[in-house]
Amino acid sequence: MLDKKGIAKRIAQELRDGWYVNLGIGIPTLIANYIPQGINVEFQSENGILGMGPFPFEGEEDADLINAGKQTITAMSGACIFDSATSFAMIRGQHIQLTVLGAMEVSDNGDIANWKIPGRMVKGMGGAMDLVASADNIIVAMMHTNKKGKSKLLRQCTLPLTGVQCVKKIVTNLAVLDIVEGGFKLLERAPGVSIEEIKAATEGRLIIEGEIPEMVIA
Amino acid sequence: MNKVVANAQEAIKGIEDNMTLMLGGFGLCGIPENCIAAMVDANITGLTCISNNAGVDDFGLGLLLQKRQIKKMISSYVGENDEFERQMLSGELEVDLIPQGSLAERCRAGGAGIPAFFTPAGFGTEVAAEKEVRYFNGKPHILETALTADFAIVKAWKGDPMGNLIYKGTARNFNPMMAMAGKITIAEVEELVAPGELDPNQVHTPGIFIQRIFQGAKYEKRIEQRTVRQKN
């Protein structure tokens, strides 16, 4: 089974040289720590920066330089800064090659819910609806089950949706799955995780064809 | 042309109860601190505030929320504010949550004379309720209308008496679009410079969009999430 860092490491393997990438808050943010050697990517943060760098050294924090999670950041050499309308032009206009975000639920036709629990938690969608509606390549990074042990990979989402039929790939602590016609197609198992465990933790339709390899994580 | 006013108190003159305001900023980054403080003091109430976020409990728009001066918020993300969540869940505060890109574009459209536009964001979600749907290139889009405000209040790094503005870092965010969409737009700046001191090539917001400008008395520029790495 993977921890959050493991999920980030596995998704980092999906990065390709020259891509512009938007990372959501939570597990996706960790991906920036595991970029494979020889791969150059630029991170976009939707509050208005391309070329987001690592956190600043202590004492060098700048209140005017934050990411979409409101964390203090640095700008890489060659970074650029722009307003929110321009930022979402990049997103809606499909100039970003990969979007990685977290989710509370994903359904087996690619619907995603991650912004609201009616009556309990209403933080807002932020940029998530714009991102999922426009991105061609969306990976969801999340735990396979919630804190109560219930599956987050469902036949149908129960929470208010963020977007419909948009998620292409999911990487969880248990597995890598693609969303294809007919459900979640199991591609890889996390180290030490059996197909039975993945079946038990997946409520939506699961497609298992042939031998399912174990993930290779450096 | 001279749009300079003395201070925040002077700048917010004419903002009355029940008006609609736009306020720039993302989180606490690039917010018009001085005007917010002046509005808290002036006890203006019943406000509809269009702002990406709602501040934190004791800073930014959170200060106006604490004193129940806001009737309605139009935002994209309102976490990080317990008082906000309490007022919203209890129904004291009206909240219209809209996708961040749609919020930015609706402000831009409002300032640019475009009454509405189609966007894919929010299709199939509760955001799309009662909105016109049209397909372009086989993909569904929803109709979003422009936003304007009685007053827009923005914060910039440098400005001149003509109202030309330059922002710094990611404090730019929503400020340029909101500057365009106010019937009256107030700019507060960290540094008010003499005409000619700003390089015309580097101006982010042209002065035509600004009606009043002043240098803020002080800027706390609070950091919401201080994240650092260790030197090794």
Coordinates of C-alpha atoms in Angstrom, one line a residue:
Chain A
M1 CA 0.0 0.0 0.0
L2 CA 1.2 3.5 -0.8
D3 CA 1.3 6.5 1.5
K4 CA 0.6 10.0 0.2
K5 CA 4.2 10.5 -0.8
G6 CA 4.0 7.2 -2.7
I7 CA 0.9 8.3 -4.6
A8 CA 2.8 11.5 -5.5
K9 CA 5.9 9.6 -6.7
R10 CA 3.8 7.3 -8.9
I11 CA 2.0 10.3 -10.5
A12 CA 5.3 12.0 -11.1
Q13 CA 6.2 9.2 -13.5
E14 CA 3.4 10.4 -15.7
L15 CA 5.1 13.8 -16.2
R16 CA 6.6 14.4 -19.7
D17 CA 9.3 16.8 -20.7
G18 CA 8.1 20.3 -21.6
W19 CA 4.7 20.0 -20.0
Y20 CA 2.9 22.8 -18.2
V21 CA 1.2 21.2 -15.1
N22 CA -1.3 22.4 -12.6
L23 CA -1.2 20.7 -9.2
G24 CA -4.1 21.0 -6.8
I25 CA -3.9 21.3 -3.0
G26 CA -2.9 18.3 -0.9
I27 CA -1.3 15.1 -2.3
P28 CA -0.9 16.7 -5.8
T29 CA 1.4 19.5 -4.3
L30 CA 3.8 16.8 -3.2
I31 CA 4.4 15.7 -6.9
A32 CA 6.8 18.7 -7.4
N33 CA 9.2 16.9 -5.1
Y34 CA 9.6 13.8 -7.3
I35 CA 10.1 15.1 -10.8
P36 CA 12.0 12.4 -12.7
Q37 CA 15.5 13.2 -13.8
G38 CA 15.8 14.7 -17.2
I39 CA 12.2 15.9 -17.2
N40 CA 11.6 19.7 -17.2
V41 CA 8.1 20.8 -16.4
E42 CA 6.6 24.2 -15.4
F43 CA 4.1 24.4 -12.6
Q44 CA 1.2 26.7 -13.0
S45 CA -0.7 28.0 -10.0
E46 CA -4.1 29.4 -10.9
N47 CA -3.7 32.5 -8.7
G48 CA -1.4 33.7 -11.4
I49 CA 2.1 32.2 -11.8
L50 CA 3.9 30.0 -14.3
G51 CA 7.2 28.6 -13.1
M52 CA 6.3 28.2 -9.4
G53 CA 9.3 27.1 -7.4
P54 CA 9.8 25.5 -4.0
F55 CA 8.9 27.0 -0.7
P56 CA 11.3 29.9 0.3
F57 CA 14.0 29.6 2.9
E58 CA 13.1 30.7 6.3
G59 CA 13.2 34.5 6.5
E60 CA 12.8 34.9 2.7
E61 CA 9.0 34.5 2.7
D62 CA 7.2 37.1 0.5
A63 CA 3.6 37.9 1.3
D64 CA 3.2 38.9 -2.4
L65 CA 4.3 35.5 -3.7
I66 CA 1.9 32.7 -2.9
N67 CA 0.3 29.7 -4.6
A68 CA -3.3 28.8 -5.0
G69 CA -3.2 27.1 -1.5
K70 CA -2.1 30.5 -0.1
Q71 CA 1.3 29.0 0.8
T72 CA 4.4 31.1 0.4
I73 CA 6.4 30.0 -2.6
T74 CA 9.3 31.1 -4.8
A75 CA 9.5 31.9 -8.5
M76 CA 11.9 29.8 -10.7
S77 CA 14.2 31.6 -13.0
G78 CA 12.1 32.4 -16.1
A79 CA 8.8 32.5 -14.2
C80 CA 6.1 34.9 -15.1
I81 CA 3.1 36.4 -13.4
F82 CA -0.3 37.3 -14.6
D83 CA -3.8 38.1 -13.6
S84 CA -6.6 35.6 -12.8
A85 CA -8.4 36.0 -16.2
T86 CA -5.2 35.2 -18.1
S87 CA -4.6 32.3 -15.7
F88 CA -7.9 30.8 -16.5
A89 CA -7.4 31.5 -20.2
M90 CA -4.5 29.1 -20.0
I91 CA -6.6 26.6 -18.3
R92 CA -9.8 26.9 -20.3
G93 CA -7.8 27.3 -23.5
Q94 CA -6.2 23.9 -22.9
H95 CA -2.6 25.3 -22.8
I96 CA -1.9 23.1 -19.7
Q97 CA -0.9 19.5 -20.4
L98 CA -1.7 17.9 -17.1
T99 CA -4.0 18.7 -14.2
V100 CA -3.7 16.7 -10.9
L101 CA -6.2 17.2 -8.2
G102 CA -7.7 15.5 -5.2
A103 CA -11.3 14.2 -4.9
M104 CA -13.8 13.1 -2.3
E105 CA -15.6 10.9 -4.9
V106 CA -15.1 9.7 -8.4
S107 CA -17.6 7.7 -10.4
D108 CA -16.8 5.0 -12.9
N109 CA -17.9 7.3 -15.8
G110 CA -15.4 10.0 -14.8
D111 CA -17.6 12.3 -12.7
I112 CA -15.8 14.0 -9.8
A113 CA -17.0 15.6 -6.6
N114 CA -14.6 17.5 -4.4
W115 CA -16.0 20.8 -3.3
K116 CA -19.0 20.5 -1.0
I117 CA -20.6 18.3 1.6
P118 CA -24.2 19.7 1.9
G119 CA -24.9 21.1 5.4
R120 CA -21.5 20.3 6.7
M121 CA -18.6 21.6 4.6
V122 CA -18.9 24.3 2.0
K123 CA -15.5 25.7 1.1
G124 CA -16.2 26.4 -2.5
M125 CA -14.9 25.0 -5.8
G126 CA -12.1 27.5 -6.3
G127 CA -10.7 26.8 -9.7
A128 CA -11.6 23.1 -9.7
M129 CA -14.6 23.4 -11.9
D130 CA -12.8 25.4 -14.6
L131 CA -9.9 22.9 -14.4
V132 CA -11.9 19.7 -14.8
A133 CA -14.2 21.1 -17.5
S134 CA -11.4 22.1 -19.8
A135 CA -8.4 19.9 -19.1
D136 CA -7.7 17.0 -21.5
N137 CA -5.6 15.1 -19.1
I138 CA -6.8 14.9 -15.6
I139 CA -5.4 12.6 -12.9
V140 CA -7.1 12.3 -9.6
A141 CA -4.8 11.7 -6.6
M142 CA -6.6 10.3 -3.6
M143 CA -6.9 7.6 -1.0
H144 CA -9.0 4.7 -2.3
T145 CA -11.4 4.8 0.7
N146 CA -12.5 7.6 3.0
K147 CA -11.8 7.9 6.7
K148 CA -14.8 5.7 7.5
G149 CA -13.4 3.0 5.2
K150 CA -16.0 3.6 2.4
S151 CA -15.0 3.5 -1.2
K152 CA -14.4 6.7 -3.0
L153 CA -14.5 5.0 -6.4
L154 CA -18.2 4.8 -7.0
R155 CA -20.9 3.7 -9.5
Q156 CA -22.3 7.2 -9.0
C157 CA -21.2 10.2 -7.0
T158 CA -23.4 11.0 -4.0
L159 CA -21.9 14.5 -3.3
P160 CA -22.5 17.6 -5.5
L161 CA -20.4 17.3 -8.7
T162 CA -17.4 19.4 -9.6
G163 CA -17.4 18.1 -13.2
V164 CA -18.9 15.4 -15.4
Q165 CA -17.1 12.7 -17.4
C166 CA -13.8 14.3 -17.1
V167 CA -11.4 12.2 -15.0
K168 CA -9.1 10.0 -17.1
K169 CA -6.9 8.4 -14.5
I170 CA -6.8 7.8 -10.8
V171 CA -3.9 7.0 -8.6
T172 CA -4.7 5.8 -5.1
N173 CA -2.9 4.2 -2.2
L174 CA -4.0 0.8 -3.6
A175 CA -4.0 1.1 -7.4
V176 CA -3.6 2.9 -10.7
L177 CA -6.8 2.9 -12.8
D178 CA -8.0 4.4 -16.0
I179 CA -11.5 5.4 -16.6
V180 CA -12.8 3.7 -19.8
E181 CA -16.1 2.8 -21.3
G182 CA -17.7 0.5 -18.8
G183 CA -15.8 1.5 -15.6
F184 CA -12.5 1.7 -13.7
K185 CA -9.9 -0.3 -15.6
L186 CA -7.3 -1.6 -13.2
L187 CA -3.8 -1.0 -14.5
E188 CA -1.4 -1.5 -11.6
R189 CA -1.5 -2.7 -8.0
A190 CA 0.3 -0.8 -5.2
P191 CA 3.2 -2.9 -3.7
G192 CA 1.8 -5.7 -1.6
V193 CA -1.8 -5.1 -2.5
S194 CA -3.9 -7.9 -3.9
I195 CA -6.6 -7.7 -6.5
E196 CA -9.1 -8.9 -3.9
E197 CA -8.3 -5.9 -1.7
I198 CA -8.8 -3.5 -4.6
K199 CA -12.1 -5.2 -5.5
A200 CA -13.3 -4.9 -1.9
A201 CA -12.4 -1.2 -1.8
T202 CA -14.0 -0.3 -5.1
E203 CA -17.8 0.2 -5.3
G204 CA -17.9 1.2 -8.9
R205 CA -17.6 -1.2 -11.9
L206 CA -14.1 -2.6 -12.0
I207 CA -12.5 -4.0 -15.1
I208 CA -9.8 -6.5 -14.6
E209 CA -8.2 -7.9 -17.7
G210 CA -5.2 -10.3 -17.7
E211 CA -2.3 -10.0 -15.3
I212 CA -2.2 -6.8 -13.2
P213 CA 1.4 -5.8 -12.5
E214 CA 2.6 -4.2 -9.3
M215 CA 3.7 -0.6 -9.5
V216 CA 7.3 0.2 -9.8
I217 CA 8.3 3.1 -7.6
A218 CA 11.8 4.2 -7.3
Chain B
M1 CA -5.3 64.6 -14.5
N2 CA -5.2 64.1 -10.7
K3 CA -7.2 61.4 -9.1
V4 CA -5.4 61.4 -5.7
V5 CA -7.4 61.5 -2.6
A6 CA -5.9 62.0 0.9
N7 CA -6.6 58.7 2.5
A8 CA -8.9 55.6 2.8
Q9 CA -11.6 57.6 4.6
E10 CA -11.7 60.0 1.7
A11 CA -11.5 57.3 -0.9
I12 CA -14.6 55.3 0.4
K13 CA -16.9 58.4 0.4
G14 CA -20.1 57.5 -1.4
I15 CA -20.0 53.8 -0.4
E16 CA -23.4 53.4 1.2
D17 CA -25.4 50.6 2.8
N18 CA -26.6 47.8 0.5
M19 CA -24.2 48.6 -2.3
T20 CA -22.3 46.0 -4.3
L21 CA -18.5 46.1 -4.1
M22 CA -15.7 44.2 -5.8
L23 CA -12.6 43.7 -3.8
G24 CA -9.3 42.5 -5.3
G25 CA -7.1 39.9 -3.7
F26 CA -6.5 36.1 -3.5
G27 CA -6.6 34.9 0.1
L28 CA -4.9 37.8 1.9
C29 CA -2.6 38.5 -1.0
G30 CA -3.2 41.8 -2.7
I31 CA -6.3 42.9 -0.7
P32 CA -7.1 46.6 -0.1
E33 CA -6.4 46.5 3.6
N34 CA -6.7 50.2 4.2
C35 CA -10.2 50.6 2.5
I36 CA -11.4 47.5 4.4
A37 CA -10.4 49.0 7.7
A38 CA -12.0 52.3 6.8
M39 CA -15.3 50.5 5.9
V40 CA -15.2 48.7 9.2
D41 CA -14.9 52.1 11.0
A42 CA -17.6 53.7 8.8
N43 CA -19.9 50.8 9.8
I44 CA -21.4 50.5 6.3
T45 CA -23.8 47.5 6.2
G46 CA -25.8 45.3 4.0
L47 CA -22.9 45.0 1.5
T48 CA -22.7 42.5 -1.4
C49 CA -19.1 41.7 -1.8
I50 CA -17.6 40.2 -4.9
S51 CA -14.3 38.8 -3.9
N52 CA -12.5 35.5 -4.6
N53 CA -12.2 34.8 -0.9
A54 CA -13.7 36.1 2.3
G55 CA -10.5 36.7 4.3
V56 CA -9.7 34.9 7.6
D57 CA -11.6 35.4 10.9
D58 CA -9.6 38.5 12.0
F59 CA -8.2 39.9 8.8
G60 CA -9.3 41.0 5.3
L61 CA -13.1 40.7 4.6
G62 CA -13.3 38.6 7.8
L63 CA -13.3 42.0 9.7
L64 CA -16.4 43.1 7.9
L65 CA -18.0 39.7 8.4
Q66 CA -17.3 39.8 12.1
K67 CA -19.4 43.0 12.4
R68 CA -22.1 41.6 10.2
Q69 CA -21.6 44.3 7.6
I70 CA -21.9 41.8 4.7
K71 CA -25.2 40.6 3.5
K72 CA -24.0 38.6 0.5
M73 CA -20.7 37.2 -0.7
I74 CA -20.0 36.2 -4.3
S75 CA -16.8 34.1 -4.2
S76 CA -15.1 31.0 -5.5
Y77 CA -13.5 29.7 -2.3
V78 CA -14.4 30.6 1.3
G79 CA -12.5 28.0 3.5
E80 CA -10.2 29.3 6.2
N81 CA -12.9 31.4 7.8
D82 CA -14.9 29.8 10.7
E83 CA -17.2 32.8 11.2
F84 CA -18.0 32.8 7.5
E85 CA -18.9 29.1 7.5
R86 CA -21.1 29.6 10.6
Q87 CA -23.0 32.6 9.1
M88 CA -23.4 30.7 5.8
L89 CA -24.6 27.4 7.3
S90 CA -27.0 29.3 9.7
G91 CA -28.4 31.2 6.7
E92 CA -27.4 34.7 8.1
L93 CA -25.2 35.2 5.1
E94 CA -26.2 34.8 1.5
V95 CA -23.4 33.1 -0.5
D96 CA -23.1 32.7 -4.3
L97 CA -20.2 30.3 -5.0
I98 CA -18.9 30.4 -8.6
P99 CA -16.0 28.8 -10.4
Q100 CA -12.8 30.9 -10.0
G101 CA -12.2 31.3 -13.8
S102 CA -15.8 32.2 -14.3
L103 CA -15.6 34.8 -11.6
A104 CA -12.5 36.3 -13.1
E105 CA -14.0 36.3 -16.6
R106 CA -17.3 37.7 -15.4
C107 CA -15.5 40.7 -13.9
R108 CA -13.4 41.1 -17.0
A109 CA -16.5 41.0 -19.2
G110 CA -18.3 43.5 -16.9
G111 CA -15.4 46.0 -17.4
A112 CA -15.0 45.2 -21.1
G113 CA -18.6 45.7 -22.2
I114 CA -19.4 42.0 -22.9
P115 CA -22.7 41.2 -21.3
A116 CA -22.3 37.4 -21.2
F117 CA -20.2 34.5 -22.4
F118 CA -20.2 30.7 -22.6
T119 CA -17.9 28.6 -20.6
P120 CA -17.6 24.8 -20.0
A121 CA -16.9 25.3 -16.3
G122 CA -19.7 24.0 -14.1
F123 CA -21.7 22.2 -16.8
G124 CA -23.5 19.3 -15.2
T125 CA -23.1 20.7 -11.7
E126 CA -25.4 22.8 -9.5
V127 CA -23.6 25.9 -10.8
A128 CA -25.3 25.3 -14.1
A129 CA -28.8 25.3 -12.6
E130 CA -31.2 27.5 -14.7
K131 CA -28.4 28.6 -17.0
E132 CA -28.6 28.3 -20.8
V133 CA -26.6 25.4 -22.2
R134 CA -25.2 25.5 -25.7
Y135 CA -22.9 23.1 -27.5
F136 CA -19.8 24.4 -29.3
N137 CA -17.6 21.9 -31.1
G138 CA -19.6 19.1 -29.6
K139 CA -18.9 20.3 -26.0
P140 CA -21.5 21.7 -23.6
H141 CA -21.1 25.2 -22.3
I142 CA -23.1 27.3 -19.9
L143 CA -24.0 31.0 -20.2
E144 CA -22.4 33.2 -17.5
T145 CA -23.3 36.9 -17.3
A146 CA -21.0 39.8 -16.6
L147 CA -20.5 41.3 -13.2
T148 CA -20.1 45.0 -12.3
A149 CA -20.1 46.8 -9.0
D150 CA -21.0 50.2 -7.6
F151 CA -17.5 50.4 -6.3
A152 CA -14.4 48.3 -7.1
I153 CA -11.6 48.5 -4.6
V154 CA -8.2 47.3 -5.7
K155 CA -4.7 47.2 -4.3
A156 CA -1.5 47.8 -6.3
W157 CA 2.2 48.1 -5.6
K158 CA 2.8 51.4 -7.3
G159 CA 0.5 53.9 -8.9
D160 CA 0.6 57.5 -10.2
P161 CA -1.9 60.4 -10.0
M162 CA -3.4 59.3 -13.4
G163 CA -4.4 56.0 -11.8
N164 CA -1.9 53.9 -13.7
L165 CA -1.1 50.8 -11.7
I166 CA 1.7 48.2 -11.3
Y167 CA 1.1 45.2 -9.2
K168 CA 3.8 43.0 -7.5
G169 CA 4.0 39.2 -7.6
T170 CA 0.8 37.2 -7.2
A171 CA -0.8 40.1 -5.5
R172 CA -2.0 41.0 -9.0
N173 CA -4.7 38.2 -9.2
F174 CA -8.2 39.6 -9.5
N175 CA -7.2 43.3 -9.2
P176 CA -6.8 44.1 -12.9
M177 CA -10.3 42.7 -13.9
M178 CA -12.1 44.3 -10.9
A179 CA -10.4 47.6 -11.6
M180 CA -12.2 47.6 -14.9
A181 CA -15.6 46.6 -13.6
G182 CA -16.4 49.2 -11.0
K183 CA -18.7 52.2 -11.7
I184 CA -16.2 53.9 -9.4
T185 CA -12.8 52.2 -8.9
I186 CA -10.6 53.0 -5.9
A187 CA -7.0 52.0 -6.0
E188 CA -4.9 51.9 -2.9
V189 CA -1.2 51.6 -3.5
E190 CA 1.9 51.0 -1.4
E191 CA 3.7 53.7 -3.2
L192 CA 2.2 56.7 -5.0
V193 CA 4.8 58.1 -7.4
A194 CA 4.9 61.2 -9.5
P195 CA 3.6 61.3 -13.1
G196 CA 6.2 59.9 -15.5
E197 CA 7.9 57.7 -12.9
L198 CA 6.1 54.6 -14.0
D199 CA 7.5 53.1 -17.3
P200 CA 4.4 53.2 -19.6
N201 CA 5.6 49.8 -21.0
Q202 CA 5.2 48.2 -17.6
V203 CA 1.8 49.5 -16.5
H204 CA -0.6 46.7 -15.8
T205 CA -3.8 48.7 -15.3
P206 CA -4.3 51.8 -17.4
G207 CA -5.4 54.8 -15.4
I208 CA -8.6 55.2 -17.4
F209 CA -10.2 52.5 -15.2
I210 CA -9.3 54.3 -11.9
Q211 CA -11.3 57.2 -10.4
R212 CA -9.6 57.6 -7.0
I213 CA -6.1 56.7 -5.8
F214 CA -4.2 57.0 -2.6
Q215 CA -1.2 55.6 -0.8
G216 CA -2.2 53.3 2.0
A217 CA -1.1 54.5 5.5
K218 CA 0.2 51.1 6.4
Y219 CA 0.3 47.5 5.0
E220 CA 0.4 44.5 7.3
K221 CA 0.4 42.1 4.3
R222 CA -0.4 39.1 6.5
I223 CA 0.8 35.7 5.3
E224 CA -2.0 33.1 5.4
Q225 CA 0.1 29.9 5.1
R226 CA 3.8 30.4 6.0
T227 CA 5.6 27.6 4.3
V228 CA 9.4 27.4 4.2
R229 CA 12.1 24.9 3.4
Q230 CA 15.3 24.2 5.4
K231 CA 18.7 25.2 4.2
N232 CA 20.9 22.1 3.9

